[in-house]
Amino acid sequence: MSADATESWKLTLPCTRDEAEAIDVSEGLEGIAGSPVIITSEEIEDDPDSWRLDAFFSGKPGKAAVAAVRALAPSSAGVKATPERVPDEDWITLSQAGIEPVHAARFYVHTSGNKGDVPPGAKAFQIEASRAFGTGHHQTTTGCLIALDALKVNGKRFRNIVDIGTGTGLLAFAALHLWPRAHATASDIDAAAVDVTRENAAVNGVPLGAGPGTLALAAAPGLEHPLLIGRAPYDLIVANILAGPLIGLAPTIAMALAEGGTLVVAGLLDWQADAVTAAYRRQGLVPSGRTQIGDWPTLTFRKRARYGAARTTRLGPGGANDAPGFGSW
């Protein structure tokens, strides 16, 4: 007799910190029955070899699903992988029980099952562990939240913002909170991530739309979408993706950035920072800040005014060209 598809199952494996940080659930698990929610956690503090991977399934996982999860943690090759039935409880809540809220600058990110006490003056966002990256728990997302807050503290004002590779939508939500009169856009190459962003926007009261103070969504690789092209140039671009795509997209991102505009990038490791910086320097951007969390830097750039012969002159949403502190575009 086959297991009830509504049963909850869990597979636990040891892993390393490097394996945990490299996990991309969108790769290798698509199409597998009971596609799992993956949670990684530190077993022994400051020991990069003592981490744990928990995969929660709705329904007993088959051999293919177990093999796919095991492939996420090659260091567990010698460990027996035995799924266990979870008692009839809310398995999503269980999977998130070990996720602690994140307090980054003025932002507080939590799940529905572990809100805790929101610090006074903090802006809280409820972001569930899901099939999209960007819950605020990875150093790259946290670094971007801190970098965005620093821009606000330093008096920067933005009117046209885009978050490329938005994942859960968290960084777009944070930017719109900091600059509530801005036009904001969030995009991701994965249509599922755009759906997750739409769901999270509803949960967090972020209005969707095309006008100031609202968030527009698009599924697209990089900036290859009529909406993204039509709303350029942007005075703030956030791209929390990976070093390779960041370097490959440098000419396109630089072209979409308004003169004097700001770029925040993350998703790269320390040893990749020089190559990413060089790619954007070649496009007329100069480093203006760096936030470091562990091995993961978040880099901030400013685009030089009147750089190159092909100067961007088209206006962004609203038509005005008086973004304070950034000149005209």
Coordinates of C-alpha atoms in Angstrom, one line a residue:
M1 CA 0.0 0.0 0.0
S2 CA 1.4 3.3 -1.0
A3 CA 1.9 6.1 1.6
D4 CA -0.7 8.8 1.8
A5 CA 0.5 11.8 -0.3
T6 CA -0.4 14.1 2.6
E7 CA 2.0 12.4 5.0
S8 CA 5.1 14.4 6.0
W9 CA 8.5 12.9 5.8
K10 CA 12.0 14.2 6.7
L11 CA 15.4 13.2 5.5
T12 CA 18.4 14.5 7.5
L13 CA 22.0 14.4 6.3
P14 CA 25.2 15.9 7.6
C15 CA 26.8 18.5 5.4
T16 CA 29.5 21.2 5.4
R17 CA 29.0 25.0 5.4
D18 CA 30.2 25.3 1.9
E19 CA 27.7 22.7 0.7
A20 CA 24.9 24.5 2.6
E21 CA 25.7 27.8 1.1
A22 CA 25.9 26.3 -2.4
I23 CA 22.5 24.7 -2.3
D24 CA 20.2 25.8 -5.1
V25 CA 16.9 23.9 -4.7
S26 CA 15.8 25.0 -8.1
E27 CA 18.5 22.7 -9.6
G28 CA 18.2 19.0 -9.5
L29 CA 14.9 18.7 -7.6
E30 CA 12.4 19.9 -10.2
G31 CA 9.8 17.4 -11.2
I32 CA 10.4 15.2 -8.2
A33 CA 7.3 14.1 -6.4
G34 CA 7.0 15.9 -3.0
S35 CA 9.6 18.5 -3.9
P36 CA 11.2 19.2 -0.6
V37 CA 11.7 22.3 1.5
I38 CA 15.5 22.3 2.3
I39 CA 16.7 23.8 5.6
T40 CA 20.4 23.9 6.6
S41 CA 21.7 24.7 10.0
E42 CA 24.9 24.9 12.0
E43 CA 25.4 22.0 14.3
I44 CA 28.6 23.2 16.0
E45 CA 29.3 26.9 16.2
D46 CA 32.2 28.0 14.0
D47 CA 32.8 24.5 12.7
P48 CA 32.5 24.6 8.9
D49 CA 32.3 20.8 8.7
S50 CA 29.5 20.4 11.2
W51 CA 26.3 21.5 9.5
R52 CA 23.0 19.6 8.9
L53 CA 20.7 19.4 6.0
D54 CA 17.0 18.7 6.6
A55 CA 14.7 17.9 3.6
F56 CA 11.0 18.0 4.4
F57 CA 8.6 16.2 2.0
S58 CA 4.9 16.0 1.6
G59 CA 4.7 12.3 1.0
K60 CA 7.3 9.6 1.3
P61 CA 10.3 10.3 -1.0
G62 CA 11.3 7.7 -3.5
K63 CA 14.8 6.7 -4.4
A64 CA 15.2 9.4 -7.0
A65 CA 14.2 12.1 -4.5
V66 CA 16.6 10.7 -1.9
A67 CA 19.4 10.6 -4.4
A68 CA 18.8 14.2 -5.5
V69 CA 18.9 15.4 -1.9
R70 CA 22.0 13.4 -1.2
A71 CA 23.7 15.0 -4.2
L72 CA 23.3 18.4 -2.4
A73 CA 25.7 17.1 0.3
P74 CA 28.5 15.0 -1.2
S75 CA 30.3 14.8 2.1
S76 CA 27.4 12.6 3.4
A77 CA 28.2 9.8 0.9
G78 CA 29.1 7.4 3.7
V79 CA 26.0 8.1 5.8
K80 CA 22.9 6.0 5.4
A81 CA 20.0 8.1 4.0
T82 CA 16.8 7.0 5.6
P83 CA 13.6 9.1 5.4
E84 CA 11.5 9.2 8.5
R85 CA 7.8 9.8 8.9
V86 CA 7.0 13.1 10.7
P87 CA 4.0 13.1 13.0
D88 CA 0.8 14.6 11.6
E89 CA 1.6 18.3 12.2
D90 CA 2.2 21.3 10.0
W91 CA 5.4 20.2 8.2
I92 CA 6.1 23.6 6.8
T93 CA 6.1 25.0 10.3
L94 CA 8.3 22.2 11.5
S95 CA 10.7 22.8 8.7
Q96 CA 11.1 26.4 9.7
A97 CA 11.2 25.8 13.5
G98 CA 15.0 26.1 13.5
I99 CA 15.1 29.4 11.6
E100 CA 15.8 32.3 13.8
P101 CA 14.6 35.8 12.9
V102 CA 17.3 38.0 11.3
H103 CA 17.8 41.6 12.5
A104 CA 19.8 43.5 9.9
A105 CA 20.0 47.3 10.3
R106 CA 16.4 48.5 10.5
F107 CA 15.0 45.3 9.1
Y108 CA 13.7 42.2 11.0
V109 CA 13.0 39.1 8.9
H110 CA 11.0 36.2 10.3
T111 CA 8.8 33.3 9.3
S112 CA 5.2 32.8 10.4
G113 CA 6.3 30.1 12.9
N114 CA 9.1 32.1 14.6
K115 CA 8.3 35.8 14.7
G116 CA 9.7 36.5 18.2
D117 CA 9.7 40.0 19.5
V118 CA 10.2 42.7 16.8
P119 CA 12.8 45.2 18.0
P120 CA 11.4 48.7 18.5
G121 CA 11.6 50.8 15.3
A122 CA 12.4 47.8 13.1
K123 CA 10.5 47.1 9.9
A124 CA 9.4 43.4 10.0
F125 CA 8.9 41.2 6.9
Q126 CA 7.5 37.8 7.0
I127 CA 9.4 35.6 4.5
E128 CA 8.8 31.9 4.6
A129 CA 11.4 29.3 3.6
S130 CA 10.3 28.4 0.1
R131 CA 11.4 27.5 -3.3
A132 CA 13.0 30.9 -3.9
F133 CA 16.3 32.3 -2.5
G134 CA 16.3 35.3 -0.3
T135 CA 14.8 34.7 3.2
G136 CA 17.3 37.1 4.7
H137 CA 19.3 34.3 6.4
H138 CA 22.1 34.0 3.9
Q139 CA 24.9 36.5 4.3
T140 CA 24.4 37.9 0.8
T141 CA 20.8 38.9 1.5
T142 CA 21.7 40.3 4.9
G143 CA 24.6 42.3 3.4
C144 CA 22.2 43.8 0.9
L145 CA 19.8 44.9 3.6
I146 CA 22.6 46.5 5.5
A147 CA 23.9 48.2 2.4
L148 CA 20.5 49.6 1.5
D149 CA 20.0 50.9 5.0
A150 CA 23.4 52.6 4.8
L151 CA 22.4 54.4 1.6
K152 CA 19.3 55.7 3.4
V153 CA 21.2 56.8 6.5
N154 CA 23.6 58.7 4.2
G155 CA 20.7 60.7 2.7
K156 CA 20.5 59.0 -0.7
R157 CA 17.1 59.3 -2.4
F158 CA 15.9 57.1 -5.3
R159 CA 12.9 57.3 -7.5
N160 CA 13.4 54.4 -9.9
I161 CA 14.5 51.1 -8.4
V162 CA 15.0 47.6 -9.8
D163 CA 15.9 44.4 -7.9
I164 CA 17.4 41.8 -10.4
G165 CA 17.2 38.2 -9.2
T166 CA 14.7 39.1 -6.6
G167 CA 14.1 35.6 -5.2
T168 CA 11.5 36.1 -2.5
G169 CA 11.2 39.8 -3.2
L170 CA 12.7 40.8 0.2
L171 CA 15.2 43.3 -1.1
A172 CA 12.7 45.0 -3.3
F173 CA 10.3 45.2 -0.4
A174 CA 13.1 46.7 1.8
A175 CA 14.0 49.3 -0.9
L176 CA 10.4 50.3 -1.3
H177 CA 10.1 50.7 2.4
L178 CA 13.1 53.0 2.5
W179 CA 12.0 55.1 -0.5
P180 CA 8.2 54.7 -0.5
R181 CA 7.6 57.2 -3.3
A182 CA 9.8 55.4 -5.8
H183 CA 8.8 53.3 -8.7
A184 CA 10.0 49.8 -8.0
T185 CA 10.5 46.7 -10.1
A186 CA 11.5 43.2 -9.2
S187 CA 12.6 40.5 -11.6
D188 CA 13.9 37.0 -11.6
I189 CA 14.9 34.5 -14.3
D190 CA 12.8 31.9 -12.4
A191 CA 9.0 32.4 -12.9
A192 CA 8.4 30.5 -9.7
A193 CA 10.4 33.1 -7.8
V194 CA 8.2 35.8 -9.3
D195 CA 5.1 33.9 -8.0
V196 CA 6.7 33.7 -4.6
T197 CA 7.4 37.4 -4.6
R198 CA 3.8 38.1 -5.5
E199 CA 2.6 35.9 -2.6
N200 CA 5.1 37.5 -0.2
A201 CA 4.0 41.0 -1.3
A202 CA 0.4 40.1 -0.3
V203 CA 1.5 38.8 3.1
N204 CA 3.6 41.9 3.8
G205 CA 1.2 44.5 2.5
V206 CA 3.4 45.6 -0.4
P207 CA 1.2 47.0 -3.2
L208 CA 1.8 45.7 -6.7
G209 CA 1.4 48.1 -9.7
A210 CA 3.1 50.4 -12.1
G211 CA 2.9 53.7 -10.2
P212 CA 5.0 55.4 -7.5
G213 CA 5.0 53.5 -4.3
T214 CA 4.1 50.1 -5.9
L215 CA 6.1 47.1 -7.1
A216 CA 6.0 45.8 -10.7
L217 CA 7.1 42.2 -11.4
A218 CA 8.7 40.5 -14.4
A219 CA 10.2 37.0 -15.1
A220 CA 13.2 37.5 -17.3
P221 CA 16.9 36.7 -17.6
G222 CA 18.8 39.8 -16.6
L223 CA 17.1 42.8 -18.0
E224 CA 15.6 41.1 -21.1
H225 CA 12.0 42.1 -20.7
P226 CA 10.0 45.0 -22.2
L227 CA 8.9 46.2 -18.8
L228 CA 12.5 46.3 -17.5
I229 CA 13.8 48.0 -20.6
G230 CA 10.9 50.5 -20.7
R231 CA 11.4 51.6 -17.1
A232 CA 15.1 52.2 -17.5
P233 CA 17.3 54.1 -16.6
Y234 CA 17.2 53.3 -12.9
D235 CA 18.9 55.3 -10.2
L236 CA 19.2 52.2 -7.9
I237 CA 19.9 48.7 -9.1
V238 CA 20.2 45.8 -6.7
A239 CA 21.5 42.4 -8.0
N240 CA 22.0 39.6 -5.5
I241 CA 22.9 36.8 -7.9
L242 CA 26.2 35.1 -8.6
A243 CA 29.7 36.4 -9.6
G244 CA 29.5 34.9 -13.1
P245 CA 26.2 36.5 -14.1
L246 CA 27.2 39.7 -12.5
I247 CA 30.2 39.9 -14.7
G248 CA 28.4 38.9 -17.8
L249 CA 25.6 41.4 -17.2
A250 CA 27.9 44.3 -16.4
P251 CA 27.5 46.1 -19.7
T252 CA 23.7 45.7 -19.6
I253 CA 23.3 46.7 -16.0
A254 CA 25.6 49.7 -16.5
M255 CA 23.6 50.8 -19.5
A256 CA 20.4 50.6 -17.5
L257 CA 21.8 52.6 -14.6
A258 CA 21.3 56.3 -14.7
E259 CA 24.3 58.6 -14.6
G260 CA 25.2 59.1 -10.9
G261 CA 23.1 56.1 -10.0
T262 CA 23.9 53.5 -7.5
L263 CA 24.4 49.7 -7.9
V264 CA 24.4 47.2 -5.1
V265 CA 25.7 43.7 -6.0
A266 CA 26.1 40.5 -3.9
G267 CA 26.2 36.7 -4.3
L268 CA 30.0 36.7 -4.7
L269 CA 32.8 35.4 -2.5
D270 CA 35.8 37.3 -1.3
W271 CA 38.1 35.9 -4.0
Q272 CA 35.6 37.0 -6.7
A273 CA 35.3 40.6 -5.6
D274 CA 38.2 41.9 -7.6
A275 CA 36.9 40.4 -10.9
V276 CA 33.4 41.8 -10.3
T277 CA 34.8 45.2 -9.4
A278 CA 37.0 45.2 -12.5
A279 CA 34.0 44.3 -14.7
Y280 CA 32.0 47.3 -13.5
R281 CA 35.0 49.7 -13.5
R282 CA 35.3 49.0 -17.2
Q283 CA 31.7 50.2 -17.6
G284 CA 32.3 53.5 -15.8
L285 CA 31.2 52.6 -12.3
V286 CA 33.4 53.3 -9.3
P287 CA 33.3 51.5 -5.9
S288 CA 31.6 53.5 -3.2
G289 CA 31.1 51.0 -0.4
R290 CA 31.5 47.4 0.9
T291 CA 29.7 45.4 3.5
Q292 CA 31.4 42.2 4.6
I293 CA 29.7 39.3 6.4
G294 CA 31.9 36.3 6.7
D295 CA 33.3 35.4 3.3
W296 CA 30.5 37.2 1.4
P297 CA 31.0 40.9 0.4
T298 CA 28.3 43.2 -0.7
L299 CA 29.6 45.8 -3.1
T300 CA 28.2 49.3 -3.9
F301 CA 29.1 51.3 -7.0
R302 CA 28.3 54.7 -8.4
K303 CA 28.0 55.4 -12.1
R304 CA 30.1 58.3 -13.2
A305 CA 28.2 61.2 -14.7
R306 CA 28.4 61.6 -18.5
Y307 CA 30.5 58.5 -19.0
G308 CA 31.1 57.4 -22.6
A309 CA 29.6 58.6 -25.9
A310 CA 26.3 56.8 -25.6
R311 CA 24.9 58.8 -22.8
T312 CA 21.5 57.7 -21.5
T313 CA 18.9 60.5 -21.8
R314 CA 15.5 58.7 -21.7
L315 CA 13.4 59.4 -18.6
G316 CA 12.3 56.8 -16.1
P317 CA 8.7 56.4 -14.8
G318 CA 7.0 59.7 -14.0
G319 CA 9.1 61.7 -16.5
A320 CA 10.9 63.8 -13.9
N321 CA 14.7 64.1 -14.0
D322 CA 15.4 65.6 -10.7
A323 CA 16.6 62.7 -8.5
P324 CA 18.3 64.6 -5.7
G325 CA 22.1 64.2 -5.6
F326 CA 22.3 62.4 -8.9
G327 CA 21.9 65.1 -11.6
S328 CA 19.8 64.5 -14.6
W329 CA 19.5 61.5 -16.9

